[in-house]
XYZ file of N, CA and C in Angstrom:
642
model
N 50.790 -4.218 -85.244
C 49.700 -3.485 -84.575
C 50.242 -2.155 -84.079
N 49.512 -1.139 -84.466
C 49.976 0.192 -84.095
C 49.735 0.438 -82.626
N 50.422 1.421 -82.118
C 50.279 1.782 -80.696
C 48.880 2.265 -80.393
N 48.253 2.971 -81.332
C 46.891 3.492 -81.101
C 45.900 2.342 -80.961
N 46.058 1.282 -81.804
C 45.147 0.142 -81.742
C 45.317 -0.607 -80.429
N 46.594 -0.792 -80.028
C 46.823 -1.484 -78.747
C 46.218 -0.698 -77.596
N 46.337 0.600 -77.658
C 45.787 1.449 -76.603
C 44.271 1.355 -76.569
N 43.633 1.303 -77.746
C 42.167 1.215 -77.819
C 41.694 -0.109 -77.246
N 42.377 -1.222 -77.586
C 42.002 -2.528 -77.056
C 42.140 -2.562 -75.527
N 43.189 -1.893 -75.028
C 43.421 -1.857 -73.581
C 42.291 -1.141 -72.869
N 41.835 -0.033 -73.477
C 40.737 0.740 -72.887
C 39.477 -0.096 -72.859
N 39.204 -0.798 -74.006
C 38.004 -1.644 -74.074
C 38.081 -2.753 -73.021
N 39.259 -3.348 -72.895
C 39.449 -4.419 -71.927
C 39.207 -3.920 -70.503
N 39.723 -2.767 -70.177
C 39.539 -2.172 -68.834
C 38.066 -1.880 -68.555
N 37.363 -1.379 -69.590
C 35.939 -1.075 -69.411
C 35.141 -2.355 -69.178
N 35.506 -3.423 -69.935
C 34.802 -4.691 -69.747
C 35.061 -5.264 -68.354
N 36.334 -5.126 -67.924
C 36.696 -5.633 -66.594
C 35.969 -4.862 -65.501
N 35.922 -3.528 -65.669
C 35.224 -2.686 -64.695
C 33.739 -3.026 -64.640
N 33.167 -3.267 -65.836
C 31.742 -3.620 -65.905
C 31.496 -4.965 -65.230
N 32.419 -5.898 -65.475
C 32.296 -7.217 -64.860
C 32.370 -7.134 -63.337
N 33.330 -6.331 -62.862
C 33.472 -6.146 -61.401
C 32.212 -5.516 -60.811
N 31.682 -4.496 -61.530
C 30.458 -3.840 -61.063
C 29.287 -4.820 -61.005
N 29.203 -5.666 -62.033
C 28.114 -6.649 -62.054
C 28.220 -7.634 -60.892
N 29.481 -8.075 -60.673
C 29.703 -9.008 -59.558
C 29.361 -8.355 -58.227
N 29.814 -7.115 -58.076
C 29.544 -6.381 -56.824
C 28.041 -6.164 -56.633
N 27.356 -5.760 -57.687
C 25.906 -5.526 -57.589
C 25.162 -6.805 -57.234
N 25.612 -7.906 -57.852
C 24.970 -9.196 -57.550
C 25.179 -9.573 -56.088
N 26.412 -9.363 -55.621
C 26.749 -9.682 -54.235
C 25.949 -8.810 -53.256
N 25.893 -7.506 -53.573
C 25.150 -6.571 -52.714
C 23.670 -6.924 -52.685
N 23.104 -7.266 -53.848
C 21.684 -7.638 -53.910
C 21.393 -8.870 -53.062
N 22.332 -9.848 -53.161
C 22.151 -11.053 -52.357
C 22.224 -10.726 -50.864
N 23.183 -9.825 -50.511
C 23.300 -9.416 -49.109
C 22.040 -8.696 -48.636
N 21.503 -7.817 -49.482
C 20.295 -7.082 -49.128
C 19.124 -8.022 -48.886
N 19.014 -9.022 -49.792
C 17.936 -10.005 -49.617
C 18.121 -10.782 -48.318
N 19.380 -11.183 -48.075
C 19.679 -11.946 -46.872
C 19.402 -11.131 -45.618
N 19.868 -9.865 -45.611
C 19.647 -8.999 -44.450
C 18.171 -8.656 -44.272
N 17.454 -8.488 -45.407
C 16.019 -8.221 -45.318
C 15.301 -9.358 -44.617
N 15.696 -10.594 -44.948
C 15.087 -11.753 -44.308
C 15.431 -11.793 -42.818
N 16.737 -11.482 -42.539
C 17.173 -11.457 -41.147
C 16.398 -10.407 -40.356
N 16.303 -9.184 -40.926
C 15.583 -8.105 -40.246
C 14.108 -8.446 -40.083
N 13.540 -9.114 -41.096
C 12.132 -9.517 -41.005
C 11.935 -10.475 -39.834
N 12.866 -11.446 -39.678
C 12.775 -12.384 -38.561
C 12.963 -11.668 -37.229
N 13.944 -10.724 -37.207
C 14.173 -9.960 -35.976
C 12.949 -9.130 -35.610
N 12.321 -8.519 -36.627
C 11.115 -7.731 -36.384
C 9.986 -8.605 -35.844
N 9.889 -9.829 -36.418
C 8.868 -10.761 -35.936
C 9.113 -11.125 -34.473
N 10.394 -11.418 -34.169
C 10.735 -11.760 -32.785
C 10.515 -10.570 -31.857
N 10.882 -9.363 -32.351
C 10.686 -8.163 -31.547
C 9.198 -7.935 -31.274
N 8.381 -8.191 -32.281
C 6.928 -8.058 -32.109
C 6.412 -9.056 -31.080
N 6.956 -10.295 -31.152
C 6.562 -11.316 -30.183
C 6.958 -10.898 -28.769
N 8.202 -10.387 -28.635
C 8.678 -9.936 -27.322
C 7.834 -8.771 -26.819
N 7.543 -7.819 -27.732
C 6.722 -6.663 -27.357
C 5.340 -7.098 -26.899
N 4.737 -8.027 -27.656
C 3.417 -8.542 -27.271
C 3.488 -9.260 -25.926
N 4.601 -10.004 -25.729
C 4.768 -10.725 -24.471
C 4.897 -9.757 -23.301
N 5.711 -8.689 -23.492
C 5.883 -7.676 -22.448
C 4.556 -6.974 -22.163
N 3.819 -6.674 -23.236
C 2.511 -6.031 -23.075
C 1.576 -6.922 -22.257
N 1.628 -8.236 -22.580
C 0.800 -9.181 -21.836
C 1.200 -9.255 -20.373
N 2.530 -9.243 -20.125
C 3.020 -9.277 -18.751
C 2.607 -8.022 -17.994
N 2.716 -6.857 -18.662
C 2.317 -5.605 -18.021
C 0.832 -5.618 -17.648
N 0.023 -6.143 -18.564
C -1.411 -6.226 -18.287
C -1.679 -7.189 -17.131
N -0.893 -8.299 -17.119
C -1.046 -9.269 -16.039
C -0.636 -8.664 -14.703
N 0.502 -7.919 -14.703
C 0.971 -7.254 -13.480
C -0.058 -6.232 -13.005
N -0.597 -5.460 -13.953
C -1.606 -4.466 -13.609
C -2.825 -5.130 -12.996
N -3.240 -6.243 -13.613
C -4.400 -6.976 -13.104
C -4.120 -7.527 -11.710
N -2.895 -8.071 -11.520
C -2.520 -8.612 -10.209
C -2.471 -7.520 -9.149
N -1.956 -6.339 -9.548
C -1.899 -5.215 -8.605
C -3.312 -4.815 -8.170
N -4.225 -4.793 -9.138
C -5.609 -4.447 -8.819
C -6.225 -5.480 -7.881
N -5.917 -6.765 -8.149
C -6.443 -7.822 -7.290
C -5.852 -7.721 -5.891
N -4.528 -7.443 -5.827
C -3.869 -7.303 -4.522
C -4.446 -6.125 -3.758
N -4.647 -5.000 -4.466
C -5.211 -3.819 -3.823
C -6.622 -4.106 -3.326
N -7.367 -4.879 -4.117
C -8.724 -5.251 -3.716
C -8.693 -6.108 -2.451
N -7.725 -7.047 -2.395
C -7.579 -7.894 -1.212
C -7.203 -7.055 0.003
N -6.271 -6.102 -0.192
C -5.844 -5.229 0.906
C -7.019 -4.411 1.414
N -7.789 -3.839 0.474
C -8.951 -3.033 0.851
C -9.968 -3.875 1.617
N -10.212 -5.090 1.120
C -11.162 -5.986 1.780
C -10.665 -6.368 3.174
N -9.350 -6.644 3.270
C -8.765 -7.014 4.561
C -8.909 -5.884 5.569
N -8.627 -4.645 5.110
C -8.760 -3.496 5.996
C -10.207 -3.326 6.449
N -11.126 -3.532 5.509
C -12.543 -3.410 5.840
C -12.949 -4.453 6.883
N -12.466 -5.691 6.682
C -12.793 -6.752 7.628
C -12.176 -6.478 9.004
N -10.942 -5.937 9.003
C -10.302 -5.595 10.268
C -11.114 -4.556 11.020
N -11.535 -3.513 10.298
C -12.336 -2.468 10.931
C -13.690 -3.007 11.385
N -14.271 -3.894 10.569
C -15.564 -4.481 10.927
C -15.452 -5.307 12.202
N -14.337 -6.053 12.307
C -14.132 -6.875 13.500
C -13.891 -6.031 14.743
N -13.432 -4.792 14.550
C -13.104 -3.924 15.674
C -14.156 -2.832 15.912
N -15.245 -2.888 15.161
C -16.231 -1.805 15.241
C -16.929 -1.746 16.592
N -16.924 -2.848 17.350
C -17.544 -2.863 18.677
C -16.510 -2.828 19.800
N -15.256 -2.558 19.425
C -14.150 -2.709 20.374
C -13.524 -1.379 20.772
N -13.144 -1.275 22.044
C -12.402 -0.120 22.544
C -11.193 -0.615 23.331
N -10.191 0.265 23.401
C -8.964 -0.066 24.124
C -8.832 0.878 25.324
N -8.800 0.311 26.526
C -8.680 1.094 27.764
C -7.245 1.042 28.262
N -6.713 2.216 28.587
C -5.353 2.313 29.137
C -5.415 2.877 30.554
N -4.560 2.358 31.419
C -4.391 2.955 32.736
C -5.172 2.319 33.869
N -6.020 1.331 33.580
C -6.776 0.687 34.658
C -5.859 -0.263 35.420
N -5.647 -0.043 36.739
C -4.711 -0.866 37.508
C -5.114 -2.335 37.540
N -4.110 -3.187 37.599
C -4.364 -4.623 37.714
C -4.338 -5.002 39.195
N -5.453 -5.544 39.662
C -5.551 -5.955 41.070
C -6.098 -7.376 41.151
N -5.734 -8.048 42.244
C -6.235 -9.403 42.470
C -7.585 -9.386 43.162
N -7.899 -8.263 43.805
C -9.134 -8.201 44.590
C -10.364 -7.894 43.742
N -10.155 -7.344 42.539
C -11.300 -6.971 41.707
C -11.056 -7.426 40.276
N -12.090 -7.968 39.663
C -11.956 -8.429 38.282
C -11.871 -7.232 37.345
N -11.259 -7.454 36.193
C -11.157 -6.382 35.201
C -12.536 -5.924 34.747
N -13.463 -6.857 34.627
C -14.808 -6.499 34.178
C -15.493 -5.571 35.176
N -15.453 -5.930 36.449
C -16.094 -5.079 37.457
C -15.434 -3.714 37.540
N -14.109 -3.688 37.403
C -13.388 -2.416 37.450
C -13.814 -1.513 36.297
N -13.912 -2.081 35.093
C -14.307 -1.287 33.936
C -15.756 -0.834 34.020
N -16.628 -1.696 34.467
C -18.036 -1.312 34.616
C -18.175 -0.164 35.610
N -17.339 -0.177 36.640
C -17.347 0.907 37.620
C -16.871 2.208 36.986
N -15.796 2.128 36.182
C -15.277 3.329 35.511
C -16.322 3.894 34.550
N -16.904 3.010 33.746
C -17.885 3.451 32.744
C -19.124 4.033 33.410
N -19.587 3.391 34.492
C -20.809 3.847 35.144
C -20.609 5.052 36.045
N -19.554 5.033 36.879
C -19.360 6.093 37.873
C -18.634 7.315 37.331
N -17.602 7.095 36.550
C -16.802 8.222 36.049
C -17.342 8.757 34.729
N -17.733 7.861 33.835
C -18.163 8.273 32.499
C -19.675 8.502 32.411
N -20.400 8.088 33.491
C -21.851 8.324 33.579
C -22.620 7.654 32.438
N -22.144 6.481 32.022
C -22.827 5.704 30.986
C -23.329 4.405 31.614
N -24.596 4.126 31.434
C -25.144 2.885 31.980
C -24.609 1.707 31.175
N -23.883 0.842 31.857
C -23.285 -0.317 31.188
C -23.270 -1.471 32.177
N -23.869 -2.585 31.792
C -23.939 -3.755 32.659
C -23.171 -4.897 32.022
N -23.026 -5.974 32.754
C -22.221 -7.109 32.294
C -22.708 -7.653 30.954
N -24.018 -7.644 30.735
C -24.562 -8.194 29.490
C -24.257 -7.320 28.283
N -23.758 -6.087 28.516
C -23.378 -5.204 27.401
C -21.980 -5.529 26.872
N -21.239 -6.312 27.631
C -19.857 -6.647 27.257
C -19.795 -8.080 26.743
N -19.284 -8.223 25.531
C -19.148 -9.560 24.938
C -17.948 -10.278 25.546
N -16.780 -9.610 25.509
C -15.586 -10.173 26.151
C -14.571 -9.054 26.359
N -13.593 -9.314 27.201
C -12.476 -8.385 27.398
C -11.249 -9.177 27.806
N -10.075 -8.592 27.575
C -8.839 -9.250 27.970
C -7.708 -8.227 28.026
N -6.710 -8.533 28.833
C -5.519 -7.694 28.933
C -4.563 -8.053 27.794
N -3.894 -7.044 27.247
C -2.936 -7.265 26.173
C -1.577 -7.673 26.733
N -0.964 -8.666 26.123
C 0.380 -9.065 26.520
C 0.391 -9.935 27.763
N 1.599 -10.297 28.181
C 1.781 -11.145 29.351
C 1.918 -10.296 30.601
N 1.502 -10.869 31.712
C 1.595 -10.178 32.995
C 3.064 -10.012 33.386
N 3.411 -8.805 33.859
C 4.779 -8.517 34.299
C 4.742 -7.883 35.684
N 5.925 -7.708 36.271
C 6.018 -7.075 37.582
C 6.064 -5.552 37.472
N 5.946 -5.027 36.272
C 5.985 -3.585 36.066
C 4.759 -2.930 36.701
N 4.956 -1.702 37.185
C 3.841 -0.954 37.776
C 2.879 -0.416 36.721
N 3.286 -0.496 35.478
C 2.441 0.004 34.395
C 1.418 -1.059 34.001
N 0.134 -0.768 34.183
C -0.883 -1.786 33.871
C -1.007 -2.040 32.376
N -1.338 -3.261 32.041
C -1.540 -3.609 30.641
C -2.877 -3.038 30.143
N -2.906 -2.713 28.879
C -4.148 -2.210 28.293
C -5.197 -3.317 28.243
N -6.465 -2.897 28.208
C -7.566 -3.849 28.158
C -8.346 -3.653 26.863
N -8.562 -4.728 26.140
C -9.418 -4.719 24.963
C -10.824 -5.123 25.398
N -11.792 -4.273 25.111
C -13.179 -4.538 25.487
C -14.031 -4.597 24.223
N -14.709 -5.705 24.043
C -15.618 -5.856 22.904
C -17.057 -5.814 23.428
N -17.784 -4.778 23.015
C -19.170 -4.624 23.447
C -20.095 -5.441 22.550
N -21.243 -5.760 23.077
C -22.208 -6.554 22.328
C -22.734 -5.782 21.122
N -22.944 -4.485 21.308
C -23.479 -3.664 20.213
C -22.569 -2.479 19.924
N -22.612 -2.037 18.690
C -21.855 -0.855 18.296
C -22.437 0.401 18.943
N -23.722 0.368 19.240
C -24.381 1.521 19.882
C -23.796 1.769 21.271
N -23.666 0.718 22.051
C -23.097 0.868 23.402
C -21.628 1.272 23.326
N -20.923 0.681 22.398
C -19.505 1.050 22.217
C -19.361 2.527 21.912
N -20.167 3.049 20.980
C -20.099 4.460 20.615
C -20.526 5.360 21.767
N -21.479 4.898 22.556
C -21.936 5.677 23.714
C -20.812 5.837 24.729
N -20.083 4.759 24.962
C -18.952 4.810 25.892
C -17.835 5.682 25.326
N -17.537 5.511 24.047
C -16.444 6.282 23.431
C -16.752 7.778 23.428
N -18.020 8.127 23.240
C -18.403 9.544 23.211
C -18.221 10.206 24.570
N -18.195 9.415 25.636
C -18.069 9.978 26.981
C -16.629 9.997 27.479
N -15.671 9.744 26.604
C -14.267 9.662 27.033
C -13.742 10.990 27.582
N -14.398 12.083 27.213
C -13.965 13.406 27.704
C -14.044 13.483 29.229
N -14.934 12.678 29.828
C -15.103 12.698 31.277
C -13.938 12.034 32.006
N -13.033 11.407 31.254
C -11.849 10.773 31.846
C -10.638 11.699 31.828
N -10.857 12.949 31.436
C -9.763 13.892 31.210
C -8.852 14.030 32.423
N -9.408 14.090 33.606
C -8.600 14.310 34.805
C -8.288 13.014 35.555
N -8.461 11.880 34.868
C -8.164 10.594 35.504
C -6.945 9.951 34.844
N -6.556 8.809 35.382
C -5.420 8.076 34.803
C -5.860 7.146 33.680
N -7.165 7.114 33.419
C -7.712 6.220 32.409
C -7.883 6.962 31.088
N -7.559 6.291 30.012
C -7.794 6.851 28.677
C -8.360 5.764 27.770
N -9.125 6.209 26.778
C -9.777 5.263 25.864
C -9.383 5.591 24.432
N -9.116 4.549 23.670
C -8.813 4.699 22.247
C -9.612 3.666 21.459
N -9.850 3.976 20.207
C -10.427 2.970 19.333
C -9.398 1.863 19.117
N -9.861 0.647 18.995
C -8.975 -0.478 18.717
C -8.729 -0.521 17.216
N -7.575 -0.027 16.791
C -7.285 0.166 15.365
C -6.413 -0.939 14.799
N -6.529 -1.184 13.477
C -5.540 -2.044 12.809
C -4.150 -1.433 12.946
N -3.139 -2.254 12.811
C -1.762 -1.812 13.057
C -1.386 -0.588 12.232
N -1.743 -0.584 10.927
C -1.329 0.535 10.066
C -2.014 1.835 10.484
N -3.289 1.752 10.910
C -4.003 2.945 11.354
C -3.466 3.439 12.690
N -3.108 2.505 13.555
C -2.556 2.888 14.862
C -1.221 3.616 14.688
N -0.376 3.100 13.799
C 0.912 3.760 13.537
C 0.697 5.131 12.913
N -0.315 5.250 12.045
C -0.632 6.538 11.430
C -1.100 7.523 12.491
N -1.898 7.043 13.439
C -2.363 7.902 14.542
C -1.184 8.404 15.371
N -0.229 7.524 15.668
C 0.946 7.928 16.451
C 1.733 9.020 15.731
N 1.894 8.880 14.421
C 2.600 9.903 13.647
C 1.833 11.215 13.643
N 0.508 11.118 13.562
C -0.326 12.328 13.569
C -0.223 13.045 14.917
N -0.250 12.289 16.008
C -0.130 12.884 17.340
C 1.246 13.511 17.530
N 2.261 12.869 16.960
C 3.626 13.384 17.072
C 3.759 14.738 16.382
N 3.060 14.898 15.245
C 3.181 16.138 14.480
C 2.222 17.223 14.965
N 0.982 16.852 15.286
C -0.038 17.849 15.610
C -0.355 17.936 17.104
N 0.189 17.025 17.886
C -0.093 17.034 19.313
C -1.213 16.066 19.662
N -1.221 15.616 20.915
C -2.190 14.611 21.344
C -3.626 15.106 21.262
N -3.836 16.385 21.524
C -5.209 16.898 21.538
C -5.758 17.143 20.140
N -4.864 17.348 19.169
C -5.302 17.690 17.811
C -5.177 16.538 16.819
N -5.068 15.334 17.332
C -5.049 14.149 16.479
C -5.862 13.065 17.183
N -6.802 12.493 16.494
C -7.694 11.506 17.101
C -8.275 10.602 16.008
N -9.071 9.638 16.430
C -9.730 8.751 15.476
C -11.230 8.723 15.744
N -11.967 8.424 14.687
C -13.414 8.246 14.791
C -13.852 7.300 13.682
N -14.504 6.226 14.077
C -14.934 5.243 13.087
C -13.781 4.577 12.370
N -12.632 4.507 13.029
C -11.454 3.881 12.435
C -10.632 4.811 11.559
N -11.089 6.041 11.352
C -10.363 7.012 10.538
C -9.563 7.956 11.430
N -8.401 8.375 10.916
C -7.529 9.294 11.656
C -7.846 10.725 11.233
N -8.023 11.600 12.230
C -8.311 13.012 11.977
C -7.269 13.883 12.676
N -7.018 15.053 12.103
C -6.188 16.058 12.755
C -6.869 17.414 12.626
N -6.513 18.304 13.536
C -7.007 19.675 13.468
C -5.909 20.523 12.833
N -6.158 20.938 11.589
C -5.180 21.702 10.839
C -5.791 23.041 10.439
N -5.168 24.133 10.903
C -5.697 25.476 10.635
C -7.161 25.588 11.050
N -7.449 25.021 12.235
C -8.802 25.052 12.812
C -9.824 24.301 11.964
N -9.360 23.406 11.085
C -10.261 22.593 10.278
C -9.953 21.113 10.503
N -11.011 20.315 10.591
C -10.836 18.883 10.774
C -10.499 18.225 9.438
N -9.384 17.520 9.394
C -8.927 16.892 8.143
C -8.737 15.391 8.354
N -9.143 14.612 7.357
C -8.933 13.164 7.393
C -7.523 12.840 6.917
N -6.843 11.958 7.635
C -5.507 11.534 7.269
C -5.586 10.075 6.806
N -5.413 9.858 5.519
C -5.509 8.513 4.961
C -4.160 7.802 4.874
N -3.085 8.576 4.809
C -1.754 7.987 4.713
C -0.733 8.956 5.282
N 0.493 8.495 5.404
C 1.572 9.324 5.946
C 1.805 10.554 5.076
N 1.483 10.446 3.790
C 1.673 11.583 2.877
C 0.716 12.727 3.179
N -0.410 12.430 3.826
C -1.393 13.470 4.149
C -0.966 14.316 5.341
N 0.050 13.859 6.062
C 0.501 14.624 7.230
C 1.291 15.853 6.809
């Protein structure tokens, strides 16, 4: 066998071997692609399930937030409704010789010039426990009608030079908001009406709904 023939056979053999290797590699790669395609398909399915689940949770959270906000709004409304006939008196001295009711009726009638009799008052009570402090406890007064309550509250200006002051009986969050408003704008330029907090800003009356409005 000549050298040229041996060389030709070697070339043919190498080409066949290379072709065989390529075929094996292509077959292996195709199998891997099919396998990975199936894996990715399953992962995509699971990802879709997770995405749908997260979407459902987000919708549920959103719905719950709306329900919670609705409950909060309703609670605030009920709190204000329960306090719509109520006023808070500060500064009335505590004495053993005179009942709180008679003392308040005297203040309302003589100082505030509003006709108010015992039958106009549903109930009243002092806040907190009795102490030896010289500072009298505030009195919560619930009037029978909102009309009488508003009549008394409208006359609070007549208490300006006395030790007595009147405030609306507010829910805790509104009371804290009022304190912050008074701290920033001053006692005379921050007040409440109908359970809402107002301030005088640039000579204009503004409603304060939250701390962010200050």
